Tab-separated table of C-alpha atoms and ligand atoms in Angstrom:
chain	number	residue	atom	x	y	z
A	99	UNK	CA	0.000	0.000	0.000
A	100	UNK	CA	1.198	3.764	-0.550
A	101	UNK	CA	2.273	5.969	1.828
A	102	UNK	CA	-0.769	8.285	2.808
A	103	UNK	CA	0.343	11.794	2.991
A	104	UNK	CA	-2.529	14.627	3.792
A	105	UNK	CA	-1.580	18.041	2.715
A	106	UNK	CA	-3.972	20.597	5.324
A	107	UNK	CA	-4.142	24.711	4.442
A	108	UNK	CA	-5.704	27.788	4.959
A	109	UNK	CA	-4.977	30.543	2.553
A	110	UNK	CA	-6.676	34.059	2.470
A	111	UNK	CA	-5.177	35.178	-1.037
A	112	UNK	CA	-3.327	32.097	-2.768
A	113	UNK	CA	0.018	32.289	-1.605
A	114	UNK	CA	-0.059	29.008	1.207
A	115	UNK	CA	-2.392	27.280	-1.826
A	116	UNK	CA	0.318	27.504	-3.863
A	117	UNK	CA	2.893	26.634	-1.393
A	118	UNK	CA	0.588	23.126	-0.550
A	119	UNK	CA	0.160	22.009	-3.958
A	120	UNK	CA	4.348	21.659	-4.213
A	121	UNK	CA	4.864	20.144	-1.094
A	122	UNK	CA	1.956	18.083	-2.613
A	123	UNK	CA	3.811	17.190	-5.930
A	124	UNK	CA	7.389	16.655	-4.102
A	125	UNK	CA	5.633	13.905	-2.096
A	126	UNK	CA	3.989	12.370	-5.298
A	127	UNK	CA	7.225	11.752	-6.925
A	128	UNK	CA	8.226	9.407	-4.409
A	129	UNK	CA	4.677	7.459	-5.244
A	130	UNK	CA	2.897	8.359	-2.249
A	131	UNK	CA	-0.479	8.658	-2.210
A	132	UNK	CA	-1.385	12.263	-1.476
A	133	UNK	CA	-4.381	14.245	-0.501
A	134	UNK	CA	-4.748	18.341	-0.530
A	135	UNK	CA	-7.361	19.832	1.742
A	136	UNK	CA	-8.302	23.020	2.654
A	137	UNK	CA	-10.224	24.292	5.656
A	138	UNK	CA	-13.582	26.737	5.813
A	139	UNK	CA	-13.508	30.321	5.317
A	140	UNK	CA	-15.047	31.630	8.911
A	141	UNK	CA	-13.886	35.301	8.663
A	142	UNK	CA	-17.019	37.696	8.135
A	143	UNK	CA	-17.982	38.795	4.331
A	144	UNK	CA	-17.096	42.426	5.298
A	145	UNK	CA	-13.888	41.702	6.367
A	146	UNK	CA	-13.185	39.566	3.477
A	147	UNK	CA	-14.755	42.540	1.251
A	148	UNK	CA	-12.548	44.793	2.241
A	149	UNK	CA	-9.554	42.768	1.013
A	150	UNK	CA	-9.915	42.559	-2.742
A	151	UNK	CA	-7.005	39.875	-3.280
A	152	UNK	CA	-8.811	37.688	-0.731
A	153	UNK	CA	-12.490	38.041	-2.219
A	154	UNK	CA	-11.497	37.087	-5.613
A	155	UNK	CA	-9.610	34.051	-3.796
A	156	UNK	CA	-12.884	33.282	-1.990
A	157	UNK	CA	-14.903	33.871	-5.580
A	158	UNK	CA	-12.525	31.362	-7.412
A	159	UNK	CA	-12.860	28.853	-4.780
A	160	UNK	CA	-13.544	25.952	-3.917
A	161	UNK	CA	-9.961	25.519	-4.558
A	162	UNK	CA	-9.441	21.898	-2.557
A	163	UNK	CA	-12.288	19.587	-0.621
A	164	UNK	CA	-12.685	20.277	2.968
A	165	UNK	CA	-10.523	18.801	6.018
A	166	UNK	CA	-12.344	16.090	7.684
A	167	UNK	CA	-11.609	14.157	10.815
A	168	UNK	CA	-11.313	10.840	8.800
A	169	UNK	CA	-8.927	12.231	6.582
A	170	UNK	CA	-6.351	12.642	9.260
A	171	UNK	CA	-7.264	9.570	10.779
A	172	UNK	CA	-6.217	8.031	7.156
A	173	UNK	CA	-2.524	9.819	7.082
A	174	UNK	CA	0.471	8.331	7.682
A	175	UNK	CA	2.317	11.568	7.404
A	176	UNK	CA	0.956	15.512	7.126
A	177	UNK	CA	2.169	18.837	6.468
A	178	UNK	CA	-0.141	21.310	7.812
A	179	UNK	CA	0.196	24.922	6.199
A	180	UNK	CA	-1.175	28.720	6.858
A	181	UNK	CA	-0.449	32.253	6.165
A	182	UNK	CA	1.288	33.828	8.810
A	183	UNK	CA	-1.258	35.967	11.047
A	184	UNK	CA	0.236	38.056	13.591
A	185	UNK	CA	3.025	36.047	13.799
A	186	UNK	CA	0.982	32.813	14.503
A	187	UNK	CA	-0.930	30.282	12.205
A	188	UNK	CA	-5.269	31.798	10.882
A	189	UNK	CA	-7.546	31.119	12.818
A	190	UNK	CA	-9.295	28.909	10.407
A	191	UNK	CA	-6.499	26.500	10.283
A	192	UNK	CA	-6.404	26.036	14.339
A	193	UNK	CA	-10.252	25.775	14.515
A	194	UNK	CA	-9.386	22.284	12.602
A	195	UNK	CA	-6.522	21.635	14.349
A	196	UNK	CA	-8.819	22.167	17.356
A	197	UNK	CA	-11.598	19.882	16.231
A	198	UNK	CA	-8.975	17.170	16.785
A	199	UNK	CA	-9.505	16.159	20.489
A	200	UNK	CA	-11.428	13.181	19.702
A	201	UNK	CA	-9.004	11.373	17.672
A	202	UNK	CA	-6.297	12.692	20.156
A	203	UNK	CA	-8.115	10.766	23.275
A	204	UNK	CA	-7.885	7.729	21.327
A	205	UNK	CA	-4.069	8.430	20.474
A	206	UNK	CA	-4.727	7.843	16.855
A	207	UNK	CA	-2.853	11.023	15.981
A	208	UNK	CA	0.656	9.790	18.139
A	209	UNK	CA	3.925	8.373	15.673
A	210	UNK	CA	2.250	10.487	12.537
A	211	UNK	CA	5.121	11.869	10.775
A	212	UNK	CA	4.251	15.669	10.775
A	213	UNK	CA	5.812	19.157	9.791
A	214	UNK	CA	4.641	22.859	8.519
A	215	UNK	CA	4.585	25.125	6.145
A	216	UNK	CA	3.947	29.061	5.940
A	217	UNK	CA	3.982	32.516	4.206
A	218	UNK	CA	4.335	35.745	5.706
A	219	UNK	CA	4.966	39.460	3.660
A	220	UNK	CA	7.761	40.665	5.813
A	221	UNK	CA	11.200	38.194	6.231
A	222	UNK	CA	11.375	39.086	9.741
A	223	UNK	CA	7.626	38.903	10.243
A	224	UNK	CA	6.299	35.744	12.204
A	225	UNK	CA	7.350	33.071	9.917
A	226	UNK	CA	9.648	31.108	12.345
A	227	UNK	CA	7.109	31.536	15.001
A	228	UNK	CA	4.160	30.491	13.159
A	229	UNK	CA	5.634	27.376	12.447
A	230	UNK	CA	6.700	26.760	15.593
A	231	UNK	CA	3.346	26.997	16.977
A	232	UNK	CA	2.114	24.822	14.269
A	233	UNK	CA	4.660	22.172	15.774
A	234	UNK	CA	3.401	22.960	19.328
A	235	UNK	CA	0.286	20.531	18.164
A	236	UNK	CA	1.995	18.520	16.607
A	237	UNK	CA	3.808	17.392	20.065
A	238	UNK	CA	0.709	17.309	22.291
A	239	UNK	CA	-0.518	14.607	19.369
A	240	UNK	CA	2.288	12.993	19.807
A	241	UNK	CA	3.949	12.875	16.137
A	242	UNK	CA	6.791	12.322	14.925
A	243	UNK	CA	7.818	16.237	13.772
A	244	UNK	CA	10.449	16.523	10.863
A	245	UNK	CA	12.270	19.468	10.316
A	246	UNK	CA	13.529	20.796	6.957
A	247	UNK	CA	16.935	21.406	8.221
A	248	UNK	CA	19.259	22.102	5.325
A	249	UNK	CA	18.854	18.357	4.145
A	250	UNK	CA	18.899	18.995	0.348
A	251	UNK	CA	21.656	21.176	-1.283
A	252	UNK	CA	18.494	23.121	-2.559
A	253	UNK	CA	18.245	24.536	0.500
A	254	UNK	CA	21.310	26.071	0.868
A	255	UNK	CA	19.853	28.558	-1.061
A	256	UNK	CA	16.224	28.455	-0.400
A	257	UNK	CA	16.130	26.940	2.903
A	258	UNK	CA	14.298	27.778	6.179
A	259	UNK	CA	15.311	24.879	8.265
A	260	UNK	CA	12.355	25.571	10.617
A	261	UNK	CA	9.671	23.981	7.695
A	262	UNK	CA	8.673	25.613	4.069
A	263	UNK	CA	8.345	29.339	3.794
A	264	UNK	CA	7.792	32.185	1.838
A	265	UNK	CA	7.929	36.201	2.132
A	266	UNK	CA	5.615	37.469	-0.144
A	267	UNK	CA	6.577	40.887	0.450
A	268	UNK	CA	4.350	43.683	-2.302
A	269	UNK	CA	1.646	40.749	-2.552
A	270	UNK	CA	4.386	38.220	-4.818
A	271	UNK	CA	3.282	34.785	-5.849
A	272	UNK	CA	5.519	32.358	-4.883
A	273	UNK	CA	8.815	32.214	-6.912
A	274	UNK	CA	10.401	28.675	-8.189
A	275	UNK	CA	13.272	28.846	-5.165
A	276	UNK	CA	10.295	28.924	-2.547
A	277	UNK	CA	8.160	26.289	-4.744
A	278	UNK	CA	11.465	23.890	-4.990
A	279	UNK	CA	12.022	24.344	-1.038
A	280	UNK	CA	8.327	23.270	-0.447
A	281	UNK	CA	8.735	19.946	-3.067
A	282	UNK	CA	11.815	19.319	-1.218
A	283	UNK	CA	9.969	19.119	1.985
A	284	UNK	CA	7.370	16.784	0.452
A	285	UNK	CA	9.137	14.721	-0.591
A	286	UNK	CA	11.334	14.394	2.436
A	287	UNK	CA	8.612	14.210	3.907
A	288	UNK	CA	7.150	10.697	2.176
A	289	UNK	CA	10.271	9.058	2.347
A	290	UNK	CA	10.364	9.463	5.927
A	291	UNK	CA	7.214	8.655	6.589
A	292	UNK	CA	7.498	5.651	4.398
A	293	UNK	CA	10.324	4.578	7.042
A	294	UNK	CA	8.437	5.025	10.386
A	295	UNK	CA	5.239	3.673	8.716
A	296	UNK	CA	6.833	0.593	7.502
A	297	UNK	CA	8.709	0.198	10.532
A	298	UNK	CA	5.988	0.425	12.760
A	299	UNK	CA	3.708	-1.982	10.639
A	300	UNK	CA	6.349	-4.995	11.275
A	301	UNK	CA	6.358	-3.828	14.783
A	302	UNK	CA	2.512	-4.399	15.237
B	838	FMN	C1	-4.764	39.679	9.429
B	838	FMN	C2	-3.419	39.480	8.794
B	838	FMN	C3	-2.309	39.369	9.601
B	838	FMN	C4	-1.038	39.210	9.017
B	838	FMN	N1	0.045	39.106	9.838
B	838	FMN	C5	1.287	39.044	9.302
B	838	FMN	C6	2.433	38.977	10.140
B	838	FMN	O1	2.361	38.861	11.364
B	838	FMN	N2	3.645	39.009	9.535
B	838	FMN	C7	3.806	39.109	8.174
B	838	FMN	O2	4.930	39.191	7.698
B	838	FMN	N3	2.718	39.097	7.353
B	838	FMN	C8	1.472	39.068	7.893
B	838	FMN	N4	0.373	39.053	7.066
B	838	FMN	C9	0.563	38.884	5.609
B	838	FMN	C10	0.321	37.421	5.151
B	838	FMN	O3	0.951	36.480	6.005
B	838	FMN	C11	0.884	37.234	3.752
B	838	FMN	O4	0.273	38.142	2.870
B	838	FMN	C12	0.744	35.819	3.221
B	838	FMN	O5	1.598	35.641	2.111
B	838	FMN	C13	-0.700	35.511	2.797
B	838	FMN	O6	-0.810	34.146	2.470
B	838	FMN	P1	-2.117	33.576	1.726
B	838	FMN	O7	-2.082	34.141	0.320
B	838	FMN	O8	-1.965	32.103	1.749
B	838	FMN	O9	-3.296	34.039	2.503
B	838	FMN	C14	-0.907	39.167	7.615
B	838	FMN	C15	-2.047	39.261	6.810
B	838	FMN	C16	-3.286	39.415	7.393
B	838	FMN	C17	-4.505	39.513	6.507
């Protein structure tokens, strides 16, 4: 059977979307099976009105199916992505990550092979932090967290050892050295959590 990799964002405008969907494709090439979700858009219509990047986002959409429960229950492995938000991950994305108490009491969520991903508009403006907090969850579940560390030549150059990332400082889409970071962290991602997942079938 594949490897089961779920790929979990919120994006306001894009920019995580984009960053998802190569993480996604890095983690394909190593034949894993991958899913892409995205989570509900709870902020209110004005606020979203006032933004006109993010209302065309919200008028294009859906861009991915929704998050479930089961979904998470299915991964071996996740990356978990959102837009940096005063230097801490949307609300959106931790309402999900907060609907997972249930699956937590049973420990279904401990040894899944996790790590982050994010996108901020300033370099010095949260992006360390919000993936740190995305970790934070990551250890109450119990999972296995996998840092991008400068494991690939790649990302000598494009690296942020800390998990994927992105400044997209005067509203940029994400550029080919920040897309090649994120499919670098897919993939690394699979392959490790081909490892632990194999390993801890034959343990069973
Ligand atoms: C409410 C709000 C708070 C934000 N907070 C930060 C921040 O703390 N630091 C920063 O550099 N950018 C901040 N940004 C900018 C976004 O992180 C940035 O535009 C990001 O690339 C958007 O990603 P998205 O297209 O996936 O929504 C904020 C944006 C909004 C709307």
């Amino acid at each position: 059977m594949s490897t089961r990799i779920l790929v979990v964002y919120y994006s306001a405008t894009g920019n995580t979307a984009a960053l998802a969907e190569s993480l996604a494709a890095g983690a394909r090439e190593t034949g894993a099976d991958v899913r892409v979700r995205t989570v509900p858009e709870t902020a209110p219509a004005d606020a979203v009105a006032k933004n006109p990047r993010w209302q065309a986002w919200v008028d294009a959409g859906p861009h991915h199916d929704l998050a479930t429960l089961a979904d998470l229950e299915w991964a071996d492995g996740l990356a978990v992505g959102s837009p940096t938000r005063f230097g801490g991950p949307a609300a959106q994305l931790k309402s999900y990550l907060d609907s997972t108490g249930g699956l937590w009491a049973q420990g279904k969520l401990a040894d899944k092979v996790a790590r982050s991903f994010t996108t901020a508009s300033t370099r010095h403006g949260g992006l360390e932090s919000t993936l740190l907090a995305i970790n934070n969850v990551f250890y109450h579940w119990g999972a296995i967290v996998v840092p991008l560390g400068y494991a690939d030549p790649h990302l000598m150059e494009s690296g942020n050892p800390y998990g994927g990332s992105f400044v997209s400082r005067k509203s940029a889409a994400p550029d080919e050295l920040a897309l090649g970071a994120l499919r670098v962290q897919g993939k690394r991602l699979a392959t490790i959590t081909t490892h632990v997942a194999t390993g801890l079938k034959q343990a069973e």
